Amino acid sequence: MGDQRRLLGPTKGGDELERELLGSLGDVSPPAGAKGETWNRLAVQVAAVATVATTSTALYAVARSGAGTALQATKIFTAKVVAGVALAGSMAAGGGWLLHQQSAANRAVHPSVERVPPPAPLPPPAPSFESKEIVAPVAPVPAERPSKGLEARSRSDLLSLESRMLTDARAQLRGGDPRGALTTLERLRARSPKGVLTQERDVLAIQIASALGDTAAAKRKAKEFVDAYPESPHAPQLRRLATDP
Amino acid sequence: MALFSPEFRAIYDEHFEFVWRSLRRLGVREADTMDLVQKVFLAVHVGWGDFEGRSKIRTWLFGICRRVASDYRRSSPIRREIVTDAAAMDLRRDDQHPAGAESRQRATLAEAILNRMPEPQRVVFVLFELEEMSGEDIAELLNLSIGTVRSRLRLARERFRREVKRLAAADPMGRKEAV
């Protein structure tokens, strides 16, 4: 195509008006900070998908193992919790994106992350990858500050750890080991007291309480959750749960 | 286990700007671009295991960008029409605007013209005229023959020229100030 000149090339093909119009489209580079912000959103979205994905099979597993009236009642209760959470979580992580796309025109911000469980209030971010990378608390504070690269990796690893431990706890719950799930959840709380996926933690705690037969605690926690996060995608199901006689 | 593999992070770092620019060139508004970039890289994250390396990574990424941008454009026809109409009106009222708004209006108008093009022509036109890619590179990126690239570029240029003339004819007095 060496014989074709570009309209905006040095030889200036086309007329002046065409060149001026095309030239006005010049720079479409991303604004400062866009790269880091997009990465953070991606991390939250992927983490949410990872923690929620395994939940969708929980209802099937729980419902399949029913036996004994009292135990069955507990399992049905648990199944309702799990089913609702899985549905809400899936909507948050997947369908939320589509819903968001349809309404994006009316928003100046990019709230696709709003559809997934929003992160907990973050501690003051340390300088890192474009200064806005997701920050998870690190305790205890090391005597020497690690390099920026190590900090970024540390934060990424913490989010990964949180996601993995939640997944493990869900697997234990699904496998009929609610006490093991509770232990994993407590370990996670000890290692990362606040974390990013706080709603996922709370919801899992409700599931565990219900699986342990502590229906009153499950209802109380569900009510607390709804009060704390009335707009959460988990809220409608947990609201019904909290008021379920 | 890390949430993202080092390979994925490397791809993100290397190609983020390419994906952003591609989406913008494919007609995505700036306000919506971050969401769609996120969508593209989510698709990359999910589909990375299926990428067999038979095409270049940029070709693969650009293919995803095209699909995402195509869905976006299909889902927002009303918004695009609004932008198009607004651009046309702005052209006629340009002399009432401060000078700083003129370049914005020109860009809006140019985007409106590009948005009227059939997508295959638009892609070739944008890559050649704005991204200054060679015909051979475009052919490789889009997996087309060089003849097809030439043909689409010719059609796109004709269409672009026609649209510009139509707008200029519709407002001959405003042309000098407006554009």
Short mmCIF file of C-alpha atoms in Angstrom, two decimals:
data_model
loop_
_atom_site.label_atom_id
_atom_site.label_comp_id
_atom_site.label_asym_id
_atom_site.label_seq_id
_atom_site.Cartn_x
_atom_site.Cartn_y
_atom_site.Cartn_z
CA MET A 1 0.00 0.00 0.00
CA GLY A 2 2.94 2.22 -0.54
CA ASP A 3 1.06 4.08 -3.27
CA GLN A 4 -1.61 5.33 -0.87
CA ARG A 5 -0.98 8.54 1.04
CA ARG A 6 -2.40 9.16 4.44
CA LEU A 7 -4.75 12.07 4.80
CA LEU A 8 -2.69 13.30 7.72
CA GLY A 9 0.66 12.21 6.32
CA PRO A 10 3.48 14.54 5.36
CA THR A 11 2.30 14.60 1.76
CA LYS A 12 -1.17 15.61 2.94
CA GLY A 13 -3.67 13.72 0.90
CA GLY A 14 -7.29 14.87 0.93
CA ASP A 15 -8.52 18.42 1.34
CA GLU A 16 -8.08 20.75 4.26
CA LEU A 17 -11.46 20.11 5.81
CA GLU A 18 -10.94 16.37 5.83
CA ARG A 19 -7.54 16.74 7.44
CA GLU A 20 -8.80 19.11 10.11
CA LEU A 21 -11.62 16.80 11.05
CA LEU A 22 -9.38 13.77 11.24
CA GLY A 23 -6.69 15.70 13.06
CA SER A 24 -9.18 16.59 15.78
CA LEU A 25 -9.32 12.92 16.70
CA GLY A 26 -5.62 12.96 17.53
CA ASP A 27 -4.88 11.81 21.03
CA VAL A 28 -6.95 9.07 22.57
CA SER A 29 -4.41 7.90 25.10
CA PRO A 30 -5.65 6.86 28.54
CA PRO A 31 -5.62 9.53 31.22
CA ALA A 32 -3.16 9.37 34.09
CA GLY A 33 -4.08 6.75 36.64
CA ALA A 34 -6.42 4.85 34.33
CA LYS A 35 -4.12 1.88 34.13
CA GLY A 36 -3.93 1.36 37.88
CA GLU A 37 -7.60 2.00 38.43
CA THR A 38 -8.61 -0.46 35.75
CA TRP A 39 -6.29 -3.06 37.24
CA ASN A 40 -7.85 -2.61 40.67
CA ARG A 41 -11.33 -3.05 39.30
CA LEU A 42 -10.26 -6.10 37.40
CA ALA A 43 -8.72 -7.58 40.55
CA VAL A 44 -11.88 -7.03 42.58
CA GLN A 45 -14.03 -8.46 39.82
CA VAL A 46 -11.88 -11.56 39.35
CA ALA A 47 -11.62 -12.11 43.11
CA ALA A 48 -15.36 -11.85 43.49
CA VAL A 49 -15.94 -14.29 40.67
CA ALA A 50 -13.48 -16.70 42.25
CA THR A 51 -15.17 -16.62 45.63
CA VAL A 52 -18.66 -16.83 44.28
CA ALA A 53 -18.13 -19.39 41.55
CA THR A 54 -17.73 -22.32 43.87
CA THR A 55 -20.80 -21.33 45.84
CA SER A 56 -23.19 -22.06 43.04
CA THR A 57 -22.74 -25.79 43.49
CA ALA A 58 -23.29 -25.66 47.22
CA LEU A 59 -27.05 -25.82 47.06
CA TYR A 60 -26.88 -28.96 45.02
CA ALA A 61 -24.46 -30.61 47.41
CA VAL A 62 -26.39 -29.64 50.51
CA ALA A 63 -29.78 -30.55 49.17
CA ARG A 64 -28.51 -33.90 47.98
CA SER A 65 -27.37 -34.96 51.43
CA GLY A 66 -30.58 -34.42 53.39
CA ALA A 67 -31.48 -36.92 56.14
CA GLY A 68 -33.30 -36.64 59.48
CA THR A 69 -35.90 -34.03 60.14
CA ALA A 70 -33.98 -31.60 62.35
CA LEU A 71 -30.84 -31.89 60.32
CA GLN A 72 -32.86 -31.58 57.15
CA ALA A 73 -34.49 -28.39 58.36
CA THR A 74 -31.08 -26.95 59.06
CA LYS A 75 -29.86 -28.01 55.66
CA ILE A 76 -32.84 -26.51 53.91
CA PHE A 77 -32.20 -23.29 55.78
CA THR A 78 -28.55 -23.43 54.76
CA ALA A 79 -29.52 -24.22 51.20
CA LYS A 80 -31.74 -21.15 51.08
CA VAL A 81 -28.91 -19.02 52.28
CA VAL A 82 -26.44 -20.55 49.89
CA ALA A 83 -28.79 -20.36 46.95
CA GLY A 84 -29.56 -16.73 47.51
CA VAL A 85 -25.98 -15.81 48.03
CA ALA A 86 -24.86 -17.70 44.97
CA LEU A 87 -27.49 -16.02 42.88
CA ALA A 88 -26.73 -12.59 44.25
CA GLY A 89 -23.04 -13.14 43.91
CA SER A 90 -23.34 -14.33 40.37
CA MET A 91 -25.44 -11.33 39.54
CA ALA A 92 -22.91 -9.13 41.20
CA ALA A 93 -19.90 -10.59 39.47
CA GLY A 94 -21.30 -11.41 36.07
CA GLY A 95 -24.71 -9.98 35.38
CA GLY A 96 -23.76 -6.80 37.14
CA TRP A 97 -21.38 -6.10 34.37
CA LEU A 98 -24.08 -6.35 31.74
CA LEU A 99 -26.48 -4.24 33.75
CA HIS A 100 -23.75 -1.75 34.22
CA GLN A 101 -23.08 -1.57 30.50
CA GLN A 102 -26.66 -0.64 29.83
CA SER A 103 -26.61 2.24 32.24
CA ALA A 104 -23.07 3.41 31.74
CA ALA A 105 -24.16 6.30 29.57
CA ASN A 106 -25.75 8.02 32.52
CA ARG A 107 -22.79 7.84 34.81
CA ALA A 108 -19.60 9.77 34.84
CA VAL A 109 -17.87 7.18 36.99
CA HIS A 110 -17.41 3.51 36.14
CA PRO A 111 -19.24 1.62 38.78
CA SER A 112 -18.91 -1.89 37.44
CA VAL A 113 -17.22 -2.66 40.70
CA GLU A 114 -20.29 -1.52 42.52
CA ARG A 115 -22.00 -4.64 41.27
CA VAL A 116 -19.54 -6.89 43.01
CA PRO A 117 -19.13 -6.87 46.74
CA PRO A 118 -17.51 -3.52 47.36
CA PRO A 119 -14.22 -3.51 49.15
CA ALA A 120 -13.96 -2.46 52.76
CA PRO A 121 -12.69 1.02 53.51
CA LEU A 122 -9.09 0.89 52.53
CA PRO A 123 -6.22 2.02 54.69
CA PRO A 124 -4.13 4.89 53.36
CA PRO A 125 -2.50 3.50 50.24
CA ALA A 126 1.23 3.28 50.13
CA PRO A 127 2.91 4.50 46.93
CA SER A 128 2.70 1.67 44.51
CA PHE A 129 1.63 0.78 41.01
CA GLU A 130 0.24 4.09 39.79
CA SER A 131 -0.47 4.89 43.46
CA LYS A 132 -3.98 3.48 43.49
CA GLU A 133 -3.51 -0.25 43.61
CA ILE A 134 -5.86 -2.15 45.89
CA VAL A 135 -4.50 -2.08 49.38
CA ALA A 136 -5.11 -4.74 51.96
CA PRO A 137 -3.91 -4.21 55.49
CA VAL A 138 -0.60 -5.72 56.37
CA ALA A 139 0.10 -6.45 60.03
CA PRO A 140 2.48 -6.20 61.67
CA VAL A 141 4.10 -3.31 59.92
CA PRO A 142 7.61 -4.32 58.91
CA ALA A 143 10.49 -2.38 60.34
CA GLU A 144 11.75 -1.54 56.88
CA ARG A 145 9.49 -0.58 54.06
CA PRO A 146 9.81 -3.01 51.19
CA SER A 147 10.37 -1.81 47.67
CA LYS A 148 7.43 -0.61 45.62
CA GLY A 149 7.41 -3.80 43.62
CA LEU A 150 7.31 -5.91 46.75
CA GLU A 151 4.51 -3.82 48.20
CA ALA A 152 2.44 -4.23 45.07
CA ARG A 153 3.09 -7.94 45.08
CA SER A 154 2.28 -8.15 48.78
CA ARG A 155 -1.08 -6.47 48.28
CA SER A 156 -1.88 -8.63 45.31
CA ASP A 157 -0.89 -11.70 47.30
CA LEU A 158 -3.09 -10.67 50.22
CA LEU A 159 -6.10 -10.31 47.98
CA SER A 160 -5.26 -13.65 46.45
CA LEU A 161 -4.90 -15.18 49.90
CA GLU A 162 -8.25 -13.80 50.96
CA SER A 163 -9.90 -15.14 47.86
CA ARG A 164 -8.30 -18.54 48.25
CA MET A 165 -9.15 -18.93 51.92
CA LEU A 166 -12.75 -17.97 51.30
CA THR A 167 -12.87 -20.53 48.53
CA ASP A 168 -11.36 -23.14 50.84
CA ALA A 169 -13.87 -22.35 53.55
CA ARG A 170 -16.72 -22.66 51.11
CA ALA A 171 -15.38 -25.99 49.96
CA GLN A 172 -15.26 -27.20 53.55
CA LEU A 173 -18.81 -26.04 54.14
CA ARG A 174 -19.93 -27.70 50.96
CA GLY A 175 -18.19 -30.86 52.00
CA GLY A 176 -20.13 -31.03 55.25
CA ASP A 177 -17.46 -29.57 57.51
CA PRO A 178 -18.89 -26.29 58.82
CA ARG A 179 -16.54 -26.30 61.80
CA GLY A 180 -13.56 -26.57 59.48
CA ALA A 181 -15.02 -23.73 57.42
CA LEU A 182 -15.38 -21.66 60.57
CA THR A 183 -11.77 -22.36 61.51
CA THR A 184 -10.59 -21.28 58.06
CA LEU A 185 -12.66 -18.13 58.29
CA GLU A 186 -11.20 -17.33 61.71
CA ARG A 187 -7.69 -17.91 60.38
CA LEU A 188 -8.44 -15.51 57.57
CA ARG A 189 -9.69 -12.91 60.04
CA ALA A 190 -6.52 -13.32 62.08
CA ARG A 191 -4.23 -12.96 59.09
CA SER A 192 -6.14 -10.15 57.44
CA PRO A 193 -8.49 -8.50 59.95
CA LYS A 194 -10.22 -6.21 57.49
CA GLY A 195 -9.50 -7.38 53.98
CA VAL A 196 -11.26 -6.45 50.80
CA LEU A 197 -13.97 -9.08 50.44
CA THR A 198 -15.69 -8.24 53.70
CA GLN A 199 -19.20 -8.91 52.51
CA GLU A 200 -18.16 -12.31 51.27
CA ARG A 201 -16.75 -13.06 54.70
CA ASP A 202 -19.93 -11.97 56.44
CA VAL A 203 -22.12 -13.95 54.12
CA LEU A 204 -20.00 -17.04 54.58
CA ALA A 205 -20.23 -16.62 58.37
CA ILE A 206 -24.02 -16.61 58.03
CA GLN A 207 -23.89 -19.77 55.96
CA ILE A 208 -21.68 -21.44 58.53
CA ALA A 209 -23.91 -20.43 61.45
CA SER A 210 -26.86 -21.86 59.64
CA ALA A 211 -25.01 -25.06 58.80
CA LEU A 212 -24.07 -25.46 62.46
CA GLY A 213 -27.71 -25.28 63.36
CA ASP A 214 -27.47 -21.88 64.99
CA THR A 215 -30.41 -20.45 63.14
CA ALA A 216 -30.87 -17.59 65.59
CA ALA A 217 -27.30 -16.42 65.06
CA ALA A 218 -27.68 -16.77 61.29
CA LYS A 219 -30.79 -14.62 61.35
CA ARG A 220 -29.17 -12.06 63.61
CA LYS A 221 -26.09 -11.85 61.40
CA ALA A 222 -28.28 -11.62 58.32
CA LYS A 223 -30.13 -8.69 59.86
CA GLU A 224 -26.87 -7.01 60.79
CA PHE A 225 -25.60 -7.51 57.28
CA VAL A 226 -28.69 -5.99 55.72
CA ASP A 227 -28.52 -3.05 58.09
CA ALA A 228 -24.86 -2.50 57.25
CA TYR A 229 -25.15 -3.05 53.50
CA PRO A 230 -28.73 -2.32 52.43
CA GLU A 231 -27.67 -1.90 48.80
CA SER A 232 -25.59 -5.05 48.63
CA PRO A 233 -26.55 -7.59 45.97
CA HIS A 234 -26.71 -10.11 48.82
CA ALA A 235 -29.16 -7.97 50.78
CA PRO A 236 -32.51 -9.02 49.27
CA GLN A 237 -31.99 -12.69 49.99
CA LEU A 238 -30.55 -12.09 53.41
CA ARG A 239 -33.40 -9.72 54.21
CA ARG A 240 -35.87 -12.47 53.47
CA LEU A 241 -33.79 -14.82 55.54
CA ALA A 242 -33.72 -12.45 58.49
CA THR A 243 -37.49 -12.12 58.48
CA ASP A 244 -38.22 -15.75 57.65
CA PRO A 245 -40.27 -17.22 60.53
CA MET B 1 -1.49 -18.86 44.30
CA ALA B 2 -1.61 -15.31 42.94
CA LEU B 3 -4.85 -13.92 41.61
CA PHE B 4 -3.17 -13.17 38.30
CA SER B 5 -0.29 -14.94 36.67
CA PRO B 6 2.89 -13.00 35.91
CA GLU B 7 2.19 -13.60 32.23
CA PHE B 8 -1.21 -11.96 32.49
CA ARG B 9 0.24 -9.00 34.33
CA ALA B 10 2.90 -8.63 31.65
CA ILE B 11 0.27 -8.66 28.94
CA TYR B 12 -1.74 -6.08 30.81
CA ASP B 13 1.24 -3.82 31.30
CA GLU B 14 2.38 -4.07 27.72
CA HIS B 15 -0.94 -3.79 25.97
CA PHE B 16 -3.14 -1.68 28.22
CA GLU B 17 -2.66 1.45 26.17
CA PHE B 18 -3.11 -0.43 22.91
CA VAL B 19 -6.44 -1.81 24.15
CA TRP B 20 -7.54 1.60 25.39
CA ARG B 21 -6.66 3.34 22.14
CA SER B 22 -8.22 0.59 20.07
CA LEU B 23 -11.52 0.85 21.91
CA ARG B 24 -11.52 4.62 21.57
CA ARG B 25 -10.79 4.31 17.87
CA LEU B 26 -13.58 1.78 17.56
CA GLY B 27 -16.11 4.33 18.74
CA VAL B 28 -16.20 3.89 22.50
CA ARG B 29 -16.76 7.13 24.38
CA GLU B 30 -14.05 8.12 26.79
CA ALA B 31 -16.41 7.92 29.75
CA ASP B 32 -17.13 4.27 28.93
CA THR B 33 -13.65 3.19 27.94
CA MET B 34 -12.38 2.07 31.34
CA ASP B 35 -15.30 -0.29 31.76
CA LEU B 36 -14.72 -1.81 28.37
CA VAL B 37 -10.97 -2.13 28.87
CA GLN B 38 -11.80 -4.03 32.04
CA LYS B 39 -14.13 -6.24 30.06
CA VAL B 40 -11.47 -6.94 27.44
CA PHE B 41 -8.89 -7.96 30.02
CA LEU B 42 -11.40 -10.05 31.89
CA ALA B 43 -11.97 -11.91 28.63
CA VAL B 44 -8.22 -12.25 28.25
CA HIS B 45 -7.92 -13.57 31.79
CA VAL B 46 -10.65 -16.13 31.22
CA GLY B 47 -9.54 -17.12 27.73
CA TRP B 48 -5.80 -17.06 28.23
CA GLY B 49 -5.65 -20.84 28.48
CA ASP B 50 -7.26 -21.16 25.07
CA PHE B 51 -4.91 -18.78 23.35
CA GLU B 52 -2.78 -21.05 21.22
CA GLY B 53 -0.37 -18.50 19.92
CA ARG B 54 -1.39 -19.10 16.34
CA SER B 55 -1.91 -15.38 15.96
CA LYS B 56 -0.02 -12.52 17.49
CA ILE B 57 -1.15 -11.41 20.90
CA ARG B 58 -2.09 -7.99 19.51
CA THR B 59 -4.22 -9.61 16.84
CA TRP B 60 -6.02 -11.61 19.51
CA LEU B 61 -6.48 -8.56 21.71
CA PHE B 62 -7.73 -6.45 18.86
CA GLY B 63 -10.24 -9.15 17.97
CA ILE B 64 -11.60 -9.00 21.52
CA CYS B 65 -11.68 -5.21 21.35
CA ARG B 66 -13.70 -5.36 18.16
CA ARG B 67 -16.26 -7.71 19.67
CA VAL B 68 -16.56 -5.67 22.84
CA ALA B 69 -16.84 -2.40 20.93
CA SER B 70 -19.34 -3.93 18.54
CA ASP B 71 -21.55 -5.04 21.44
CA TYR B 72 -21.19 -1.60 22.96
CA ARG B 73 -22.24 0.14 19.78
CA ARG B 74 -25.17 -2.18 19.28
CA SER B 75 -26.31 -1.62 22.85
CA SER B 76 -26.23 2.15 22.58
CA PRO B 77 -27.71 3.16 19.22
CA ILE B 78 -29.80 5.88 20.80
CA ARG B 79 -26.81 7.40 22.50
CA ARG B 80 -24.87 7.39 19.24
CA GLU B 81 -27.69 9.12 17.43
CA ILE B 82 -27.79 11.76 20.11
CA VAL B 83 -24.10 12.35 19.74
CA THR B 84 -24.42 12.52 15.97
CA ASP B 85 -27.28 14.98 16.04
CA ALA B 86 -25.58 17.10 18.64
CA ALA B 87 -22.47 17.25 16.52
CA ALA B 88 -24.40 18.38 13.50
CA MET B 89 -26.14 21.08 15.49
CA ASP B 90 -22.90 22.23 17.03
CA LEU B 91 -21.45 22.70 13.57
CA ARG B 92 -24.19 25.13 12.75
CA ARG B 93 -23.87 27.07 15.98
CA ASP B 94 -20.13 27.13 16.14
CA ASP B 95 -19.82 30.89 15.94
CA GLN B 96 -21.66 31.14 19.25
CA HIS B 97 -19.08 29.06 21.07
CA PRO B 98 -15.78 30.11 22.52
CA ALA B 99 -12.74 29.10 20.54
CA GLY B 100 -11.77 26.42 23.03
CA ALA B 101 -14.88 24.46 22.20
CA GLU B 102 -14.13 24.28 18.51
CA SER B 103 -11.65 21.45 18.61
CA ARG B 104 -14.06 19.47 20.77
CA GLN B 105 -16.82 20.07 18.29
CA ARG B 106 -14.63 19.04 15.41
CA ALA B 107 -13.73 15.84 17.21
CA THR B 108 -17.36 15.12 17.97
CA LEU B 109 -18.27 15.72 14.38
CA ALA B 110 -15.47 13.52 13.09
CA GLU B 111 -16.49 10.77 15.47
CA ALA B 112 -20.05 11.07 14.26
CA ILE B 113 -18.89 10.61 10.68
CA LEU B 114 -16.83 7.58 11.62
CA ASN B 115 -19.75 6.14 13.52
CA ARG B 116 -21.81 6.20 10.34
CA MET B 117 -19.30 4.04 8.53
CA PRO B 118 -19.77 0.29 8.28
CA GLU B 119 -17.59 -1.22 10.96
CA PRO B 120 -15.19 -3.13 8.62
CA GLN B 121 -14.44 0.06 6.68
CA ARG B 122 -14.15 2.13 9.78
CA VAL B 123 -11.60 -0.20 11.35
CA VAL B 124 -9.30 -0.13 8.34
CA PHE B 125 -9.70 3.61 7.91
CA VAL B 126 -8.89 4.35 11.55
CA LEU B 127 -5.90 2.04 11.68
CA PHE B 128 -4.44 3.49 8.51
CA GLU B 129 -5.23 7.16 8.89
CA LEU B 130 -5.05 7.65 12.65
CA GLU B 131 -2.89 4.85 13.99
CA GLU B 132 -0.67 5.15 10.94
CA MET B 133 -0.30 1.44 10.54
CA SER B 134 0.90 0.06 7.24
CA GLY B 135 -1.45 -1.83 4.99
CA GLU B 136 0.52 -4.99 5.58
CA ASP B 137 0.26 -4.62 9.34
CA ILE B 138 -3.46 -3.99 9.12
CA ALA B 139 -3.89 -7.06 6.94
CA GLU B 140 -2.06 -9.13 9.51
CA LEU B 141 -3.90 -7.62 12.46
CA LEU B 142 -7.29 -8.20 10.90
CA ASN B 143 -6.38 -11.45 9.19
CA LEU B 144 -7.31 -10.03 5.80
CA SER B 145 -5.68 -9.99 2.39
CA ILE B 146 -3.90 -6.82 1.44
CA GLY B 147 -6.38 -6.42 -1.42
CA THR B 148 -9.29 -6.41 1.00
CA VAL B 149 -7.57 -3.82 3.15
CA ARG B 150 -7.04 -1.60 0.11
CA SER B 151 -10.63 -2.01 -0.98
CA ARG B 152 -12.04 -1.19 2.44
CA LEU B 153 -9.78 1.81 2.81
CA ARG B 154 -10.87 3.15 -0.56
CA LEU B 155 -14.54 2.75 0.31
CA ALA B 156 -14.04 4.30 3.71
CA ARG B 157 -12.24 7.30 2.26
CA GLU B 158 -14.99 7.83 -0.30
CA ARG B 159 -17.57 7.69 2.41
CA PHE B 160 -15.64 10.01 4.68
CA ARG B 161 -15.16 12.52 1.87
CA ARG B 162 -18.85 12.32 0.97
CA GLU B 163 -19.93 12.94 4.55
CA VAL B 164 -17.58 15.90 4.95
CA LYS B 165 -18.81 17.44 1.72
CA ARG B 166 -22.40 16.88 2.73
CA LEU B 167 -21.87 18.65 6.03
CA ALA B 168 -19.97 21.47 4.40
CA ALA B 169 -22.69 21.89 1.77
CA ALA B 170 -25.35 21.94 4.45
CA ASP B 171 -23.60 24.84 6.15
CA PRO B 172 -21.38 26.61 3.61
CA MET B 173 -21.27 29.81 5.63
CA GLY B 174 -20.27 28.06 8.81
CA ARG B 175 -17.56 25.93 7.32
CA LYS B 176 -14.73 28.32 7.75
CA GLU B 177 -15.48 29.09 11.38
CA ALA B 178 -16.82 25.73 12.32
CA VAL B 179 -14.22 23.40 10.98
#
